[in-house]
Amino acid sequence: EGHDKLTETTMSLVSIRVQGLDTFKELDLLNVVGNYTVRNLLKMERLTFFIELEATMMASSLSSSFIDASNAKPITEVFTIAFTANDIEIDFTILLALNEMTLGTIQLGSMLHTTNILPCLFSAIDKASFTGLALTVTDLVPPTMTGFLDRGIDQIMSSGATALFNMYEKAMIRAMPN
């Protein structure tokens, strides 16, 4: 939410979709590296994220507002930001403390029902926490924005997003956990 002398704006997250979960190049899971600690490595060709947002804007209601449009109706836009990360490597370790008593009481028959596998296994976890995370991305594709009133506004917004991306891409990559 934002409110200044020009507008009062609310942004809401509508949905997030991820595409590219079928591009795994390597999947190396549950390698024991210490007591109760396992290392996992995932490598993917690409992941594309689609973030759908809803923005509602109306004239500012502040007494110091630049515009007096108290009777104006709010404008609502639903738009999508899409961006792609290429050559992704996620290397993480997890501390996983299992309750051996609970694990020993799980009946194998109940695990054969695919809907029961995860609940059965999760019931035996006493504590789980990430103890290490390294994320490597070779290339980030500039974001695109679509879904505005017309293609012209889509192009303007995408161009602005690309300009910001180009200015801050190196800083974003440096900020990634590694």
PDB file of C-alpha atoms in Angstrom:
ATOM      1  CA  GLU A   1       0.000   0.000   0.000  1.00  0.00           C
ATOM      2  CA  GLY A   2       1.155   3.504  -0.737  1.00  0.00           C
ATOM      3  CA  HIS A   3      -0.368   6.913  -0.245  1.00  0.00           C
ATOM      4  CA  ASP A   4       1.192  10.181  -1.371  1.00  0.00           C
ATOM      5  CA  LYS A   5       0.068  13.588  -2.631  1.00  0.00           C
ATOM      6  CA  LEU A   6      -0.844  12.174  -6.042  1.00  0.00           C
ATOM      7  CA  THR A   7      -2.315   8.703  -5.582  1.00  0.00           C
ATOM      8  CA  GLU A   8      -3.417   6.070  -3.119  1.00  0.00           C
ATOM      9  CA  THR A   9      -2.281   2.684  -4.403  1.00  0.00           C
ATOM     10  CA  THR A  10      -2.808  -0.885  -3.253  1.00  0.00           C
ATOM     11  CA  MET A  11      -0.930  -3.848  -4.756  1.00  0.00           C
ATOM     12  CA  SER A  12      -2.110  -7.429  -4.176  1.00  0.00           C
ATOM     13  CA  LEU A  13      -0.529 -10.707  -5.157  1.00  0.00           C
ATOM     14  CA  VAL A  14      -3.016 -12.719  -7.234  1.00  0.00           C
ATOM     15  CA  SER A  15      -0.929 -15.761  -8.174  1.00  0.00           C
ATOM     16  CA  ILE A  16       2.544 -17.151  -8.819  1.00  0.00           C
ATOM     17  CA  ARG A  17       3.198 -19.782 -11.475  1.00  0.00           C
ATOM     18  CA  VAL A  18       6.501 -21.532 -12.139  1.00  0.00           C
ATOM     19  CA  GLN A  19       7.353 -23.033 -15.502  1.00  0.00           C
ATOM     20  CA  GLY A  20      10.394 -25.191 -16.212  1.00  0.00           C
ATOM     21  CA  LEU A  21      10.149 -27.752 -13.441  1.00  0.00           C
ATOM     22  CA  ASP A  22      10.615 -30.342 -16.183  1.00  0.00           C
ATOM     23  CA  THR A  23      14.126 -29.058 -17.071  1.00  0.00           C
ATOM     24  CA  PHE A  24      16.135 -30.856 -14.377  1.00  0.00           C
ATOM     25  CA  LYS A  25      19.664 -31.692 -15.493  1.00  0.00           C
ATOM     26  CA  GLU A  26      20.783 -33.185 -12.192  1.00  0.00           C
ATOM     27  CA  LEU A  27      19.038 -34.243  -9.015  1.00  0.00           C
ATOM     28  CA  ASP A  28      21.269 -35.520  -6.220  1.00  0.00           C
ATOM     29  CA  LEU A  29      19.285 -35.807  -2.997  1.00  0.00           C
ATOM     30  CA  LEU A  30      19.741 -36.935   0.606  1.00  0.00           C
ATOM     31  CA  ASN A  31      23.534 -37.323   0.727  1.00  0.00           C
ATOM     32  CA  VAL A  32      24.542 -37.756   4.372  1.00  0.00           C
ATOM     33  CA  VAL A  33      27.244 -35.209   5.266  1.00  0.00           C
ATOM     34  CA  GLY A  34      27.045 -35.360   9.062  1.00  0.00           C
ATOM     35  CA  ASN A  35      24.937 -36.460  11.992  1.00  0.00           C
ATOM     36  CA  TYR A  36      21.333 -35.681  11.037  1.00  0.00           C
ATOM     37  CA  THR A  37      22.470 -33.524   8.096  1.00  0.00           C
ATOM     38  CA  VAL A  38      21.836 -34.227   4.407  1.00  0.00           C
ATOM     39  CA  ARG A  39      23.045 -32.359   1.332  1.00  0.00           C
ATOM     40  CA  ASN A  40      20.899 -31.884  -1.763  1.00  0.00           C
ATOM     41  CA  LEU A  41      21.843 -30.602  -5.199  1.00  0.00           C
ATOM     42  CA  LEU A  42      19.438 -29.581  -7.958  1.00  0.00           C
ATOM     43  CA  LYS A  43      20.450 -28.325 -11.395  1.00  0.00           C
ATOM     44  CA  MET A  44      17.903 -27.015 -13.885  1.00  0.00           C
ATOM     45  CA  GLU A  45      18.136 -25.556 -17.384  1.00  0.00           C
ATOM     46  CA  ARG A  46      15.677 -22.751 -16.622  1.00  0.00           C
ATOM     47  CA  LEU A  47      12.825 -21.562 -14.467  1.00  0.00           C
ATOM     48  CA  THR A  48      10.297 -18.974 -15.575  1.00  0.00           C
ATOM     49  CA  PHE A  49       8.240 -17.185 -12.951  1.00  0.00           C
ATOM     50  CA  PHE A  50       4.889 -15.546 -13.687  1.00  0.00           C
ATOM     51  CA  ILE A  51       3.769 -13.206 -10.921  1.00  0.00           C
ATOM     52  CA  GLU A  52       0.236 -11.894 -11.335  1.00  0.00           C
ATOM     53  CA  LEU A  53      -0.526  -8.694  -9.419  1.00  0.00           C
ATOM     54  CA  GLU A  54      -3.554  -6.476  -8.991  1.00  0.00           C
ATOM     55  CA  ALA A  55      -3.002  -2.729  -8.601  1.00  0.00           C
ATOM     56  CA  THR A  56      -5.788  -0.406  -7.511  1.00  0.00           C
ATOM     57  CA  MET A  57      -5.112   3.307  -7.829  1.00  0.00           C
ATOM     58  CA  MET A  58      -7.216   6.305  -6.973  1.00  0.00           C
ATOM     59  CA  ALA A  59      -6.638   9.976  -6.395  1.00  0.00           C
ATOM     60  CA  SER A  60      -5.034  10.837  -3.092  1.00  0.00           C
ATOM     61  CA  SER A  61      -7.401  11.590  -0.252  1.00  0.00           C
ATOM     62  CA  LEU A  62      -4.787  13.598   1.668  1.00  0.00           C
ATOM     63  CA  SER A  63      -5.696  17.182   2.471  1.00  0.00           C
ATOM     64  CA  SER A  64      -2.388  18.237   0.830  1.00  0.00           C
ATOM     65  CA  SER A  65      -3.178  16.313  -2.387  1.00  0.00           C
ATOM     66  CA  PHE A  66      -2.187  17.813  -5.756  1.00  0.00           C
ATOM     67  CA  ILE A  67      -5.519  16.773  -7.291  1.00  0.00           C
ATOM     68  CA  ASP A  68      -9.048  17.076  -5.978  1.00  0.00           C
ATOM     69  CA  ALA A  69     -10.788  14.029  -7.446  1.00  0.00           C
ATOM     70  CA  SER A  70     -12.664  12.725  -4.447  1.00  0.00           C
ATOM     71  CA  ASN A  71     -15.548  11.506  -6.656  1.00  0.00           C
ATOM     72  CA  ALA A  72     -13.326   9.643  -9.123  1.00  0.00           C
ATOM     73  CA  LYS A  73     -13.642   5.872  -9.234  1.00  0.00           C
ATOM     74  CA  PRO A  74     -10.569   3.748  -8.508  1.00  0.00           C
ATOM     75  CA  ILE A  75      -8.721   2.192 -11.438  1.00  0.00           C
ATOM     76  CA  THR A  76      -7.835  -1.482 -11.131  1.00  0.00           C
ATOM     77  CA  GLU A  77      -5.259  -3.225 -13.313  1.00  0.00           C
ATOM     78  CA  VAL A  78      -4.352  -6.897 -13.223  1.00  0.00           C
ATOM     79  CA  PHE A  79      -0.963  -7.501 -14.806  1.00  0.00           C
ATOM     80  CA  THR A  80       1.718 -10.169 -14.993  1.00  0.00           C
ATOM     81  CA  ILE A  81       5.464  -9.869 -14.486  1.00  0.00           C
ATOM     82  CA  ALA A  82       7.414 -12.711 -16.098  1.00  0.00           C
ATOM     83  CA  PHE A  83      11.125 -13.398 -15.740  1.00  0.00           C
ATOM     84  CA  THR A  84      13.397 -16.323 -16.475  1.00  0.00           C
ATOM     85  CA  ALA A  85      16.515 -17.634 -14.757  1.00  0.00           C
ATOM     86  CA  ASN A  86      18.798 -19.889 -16.816  1.00  0.00           C
ATOM     87  CA  ASP A  87      21.267 -22.565 -15.677  1.00  0.00           C
ATOM     88  CA  ILE A  88      20.212 -22.754 -12.046  1.00  0.00           C
ATOM     89  CA  GLU A  89      22.046 -24.696  -9.377  1.00  0.00           C
ATOM     90  CA  ILE A  90      20.620 -25.002  -5.873  1.00  0.00           C
ATOM     91  CA  ASP A  91      22.852 -26.637  -3.282  1.00  0.00           C
ATOM     92  CA  PHE A  92      21.366 -26.900   0.202  1.00  0.00           C
ATOM     93  CA  THR A  93      21.865 -28.837   3.396  1.00  0.00           C
ATOM     94  CA  ILE A  94      19.135 -29.714   5.859  1.00  0.00           C
ATOM     95  CA  LEU A  95      19.346 -30.707   9.500  1.00  0.00           C
ATOM     96  CA  LEU A  96      16.774 -33.471   9.800  1.00  0.00           C
ATOM     97  CA  ALA A  97      16.007 -34.899  13.244  1.00  0.00           C
ATOM     98  CA  LEU A  98      13.721 -37.943  13.014  1.00  0.00           C
ATOM     99  CA  ASN A  99      11.819 -39.520  15.879  1.00  0.00           C
ATOM    100  CA  GLU A 100      12.910 -43.138  15.654  1.00  0.00           C
ATOM    101  CA  MET A 101       9.972 -44.336  17.761  1.00  0.00           C
ATOM    102  CA  THR A 102       7.436 -42.723  15.422  1.00  0.00           C
ATOM    103  CA  LEU A 103       9.368 -43.867  12.351  1.00  0.00           C
ATOM    104  CA  GLY A 104       9.360 -47.429  13.682  1.00  0.00           C
ATOM    105  CA  THR A 105       5.592 -47.435  14.149  1.00  0.00           C
ATOM    106  CA  ILE A 106       4.732 -46.377  10.585  1.00  0.00           C
ATOM    107  CA  GLN A 107       3.047 -49.303   8.873  1.00  0.00           C
ATOM    108  CA  LEU A 108       4.484 -50.057   5.446  1.00  0.00           C
ATOM    109  CA  GLY A 109       1.022 -50.787   4.066  1.00  0.00           C
ATOM    110  CA  SER A 110      -0.145 -47.228   4.695  1.00  0.00           C
ATOM    111  CA  MET A 111       2.873 -45.888   2.794  1.00  0.00           C
ATOM    112  CA  LEU A 112       1.864 -47.809  -0.298  1.00  0.00           C
ATOM    113  CA  HIS A 113      -1.067 -45.437  -0.764  1.00  0.00           C
ATOM    114  CA  THR A 114       0.502 -42.522  -2.632  1.00  0.00           C
ATOM    115  CA  THR A 115      -1.611 -39.940  -0.808  1.00  0.00           C
ATOM    116  CA  ASN A 116      -0.215 -41.175   2.536  1.00  0.00           C
ATOM    117  CA  ILE A 117       3.514 -41.238   1.773  1.00  0.00           C
ATOM    118  CA  LEU A 118       4.389 -37.646   2.704  1.00  0.00           C
ATOM    119  CA  PRO A 119       2.099 -37.359   5.741  1.00  0.00           C
ATOM    120  CA  CYS A 120       3.506 -40.643   7.063  1.00  0.00           C
ATOM    121  CA  LEU A 121       7.109 -39.527   6.629  1.00  0.00           C
ATOM    122  CA  PHE A 122       6.497 -35.991   7.930  1.00  0.00           C
ATOM    123  CA  SER A 123       4.905 -37.375  11.093  1.00  0.00           C
ATOM    124  CA  ALA A 124       8.336 -38.737  12.091  1.00  0.00           C
ATOM    125  CA  ILE A 125      10.183 -35.413  11.732  1.00  0.00           C
ATOM    126  CA  ASP A 126      10.888 -33.728  15.072  1.00  0.00           C
ATOM    127  CA  LYS A 127      12.970 -30.881  13.654  1.00  0.00           C
ATOM    128  CA  ALA A 128      14.021 -29.763  10.194  1.00  0.00           C
ATOM    129  CA  SER A 129      16.003 -26.658   9.290  1.00  0.00           C
ATOM    130  CA  PHE A 130      18.154 -25.397   6.455  1.00  0.00           C
ATOM    131  CA  THR A 131      21.785 -25.214   7.526  1.00  0.00           C
ATOM    132  CA  GLY A 132      23.259 -24.166   4.196  1.00  0.00           C
ATOM    133  CA  LEU A 133      22.110 -22.692   0.914  1.00  0.00           C
ATOM    134  CA  ALA A 134      23.970 -21.785  -2.263  1.00  0.00           C
ATOM    135  CA  LEU A 135      22.145 -20.560  -5.339  1.00  0.00           C
ATOM    136  CA  THR A 136      23.883 -20.057  -8.660  1.00  0.00           C
ATOM    137  CA  VAL A 137      22.192 -18.573 -11.722  1.00  0.00           C
ATOM    138  CA  THR A 138      24.172 -18.146 -14.933  1.00  0.00           C
ATOM    139  CA  ASP A 139      21.767 -15.769 -16.645  1.00  0.00           C
ATOM    140  CA  LEU A 140      18.710 -13.724 -15.740  1.00  0.00           C
ATOM    141  CA  VAL A 141      16.433 -12.669 -18.593  1.00  0.00           C
ATOM    142  CA  PRO A 142      14.980  -9.143 -18.239  1.00  0.00           C
ATOM    143  CA  PRO A 143      11.389  -9.178 -16.979  1.00  0.00           C
ATOM    144  CA  THR A 144       8.358  -8.486 -19.155  1.00  0.00           C
ATOM    145  CA  MET A 145       5.083  -6.987 -18.009  1.00  0.00           C
ATOM    146  CA  THR A 146       1.755  -7.737 -19.701  1.00  0.00           C
ATOM    147  CA  GLY A 147      -1.932  -7.335 -19.033  1.00  0.00           C
ATOM    148  CA  PHE A 148      -2.265  -3.559 -18.919  1.00  0.00           C
ATOM    149  CA  LEU A 149      -4.924  -1.520 -20.742  1.00  0.00           C
ATOM    150  CA  ASP A 150      -3.230  -1.961 -24.115  1.00  0.00           C
ATOM    151  CA  ARG A 151      -0.041  -3.183 -25.787  1.00  0.00           C
ATOM    152  CA  GLY A 152       1.469   0.300 -25.733  1.00  0.00           C
ATOM    153  CA  ILE A 153       1.355   0.462 -21.946  1.00  0.00           C
ATOM    154  CA  ASP A 154       2.661  -3.133 -21.789  1.00  0.00           C
ATOM    155  CA  GLN A 155       5.627  -2.027 -23.929  1.00  0.00           C
ATOM    156  CA  ILE A 156       6.305   1.088 -21.839  1.00  0.00           C
ATOM    157  CA  MET A 157       6.160  -0.860 -18.571  1.00  0.00           C
ATOM    158  CA  SER A 158       8.331  -3.686 -19.952  1.00  0.00           C
ATOM    159  CA  SER A 159      10.872  -1.174 -21.258  1.00  0.00           C
ATOM    160  CA  GLY A 160      11.004   0.483 -17.846  1.00  0.00           C
ATOM    161  CA  ALA A 161      11.389  -2.875 -16.109  1.00  0.00           C
ATOM    162  CA  THR A 162      14.177  -3.841 -18.548  1.00  0.00           C
ATOM    163  CA  ALA A 163      15.986  -0.552 -17.899  1.00  0.00           C
ATOM    164  CA  LEU A 164      15.800  -1.081 -14.130  1.00  0.00           C
ATOM    165  CA  PHE A 165      16.857  -4.705 -14.552  1.00  0.00           C
ATOM    166  CA  ASN A 166      19.897  -3.709 -16.630  1.00  0.00           C
ATOM    167  CA  MET A 167      20.895  -1.108 -14.016  1.00  0.00           C
ATOM    168  CA  TYR A 168      20.626  -3.494 -11.060  1.00  0.00           C
ATOM    169  CA  GLU A 169      21.238  -6.982 -12.517  1.00  0.00           C
ATOM    170  CA  LYS A 170      24.782  -7.280 -11.138  1.00  0.00           C
ATOM    171  CA  ALA A 171      23.676  -6.154  -7.678  1.00  0.00           C
ATOM    172  CA  MET A 172      20.823  -8.710  -7.713  1.00  0.00           C
ATOM    173  CA  ILE A 173      23.200 -11.515  -8.666  1.00  0.00           C
ATOM    174  CA  ARG A 174      25.656 -10.493  -5.921  1.00  0.00           C
ATOM    175  CA  ALA A 175      22.795 -10.485  -3.382  1.00  0.00           C
ATOM    176  CA  MET A 176      21.842 -14.108  -4.107  1.00  0.00           C
ATOM    177  CA  PRO A 177      22.830 -16.559  -1.342  1.00  0.00           C
ATOM    178  CA  ASN A 178      26.066 -18.380  -2.105  1.00  0.00           C
TER     179      ASN A 178
END
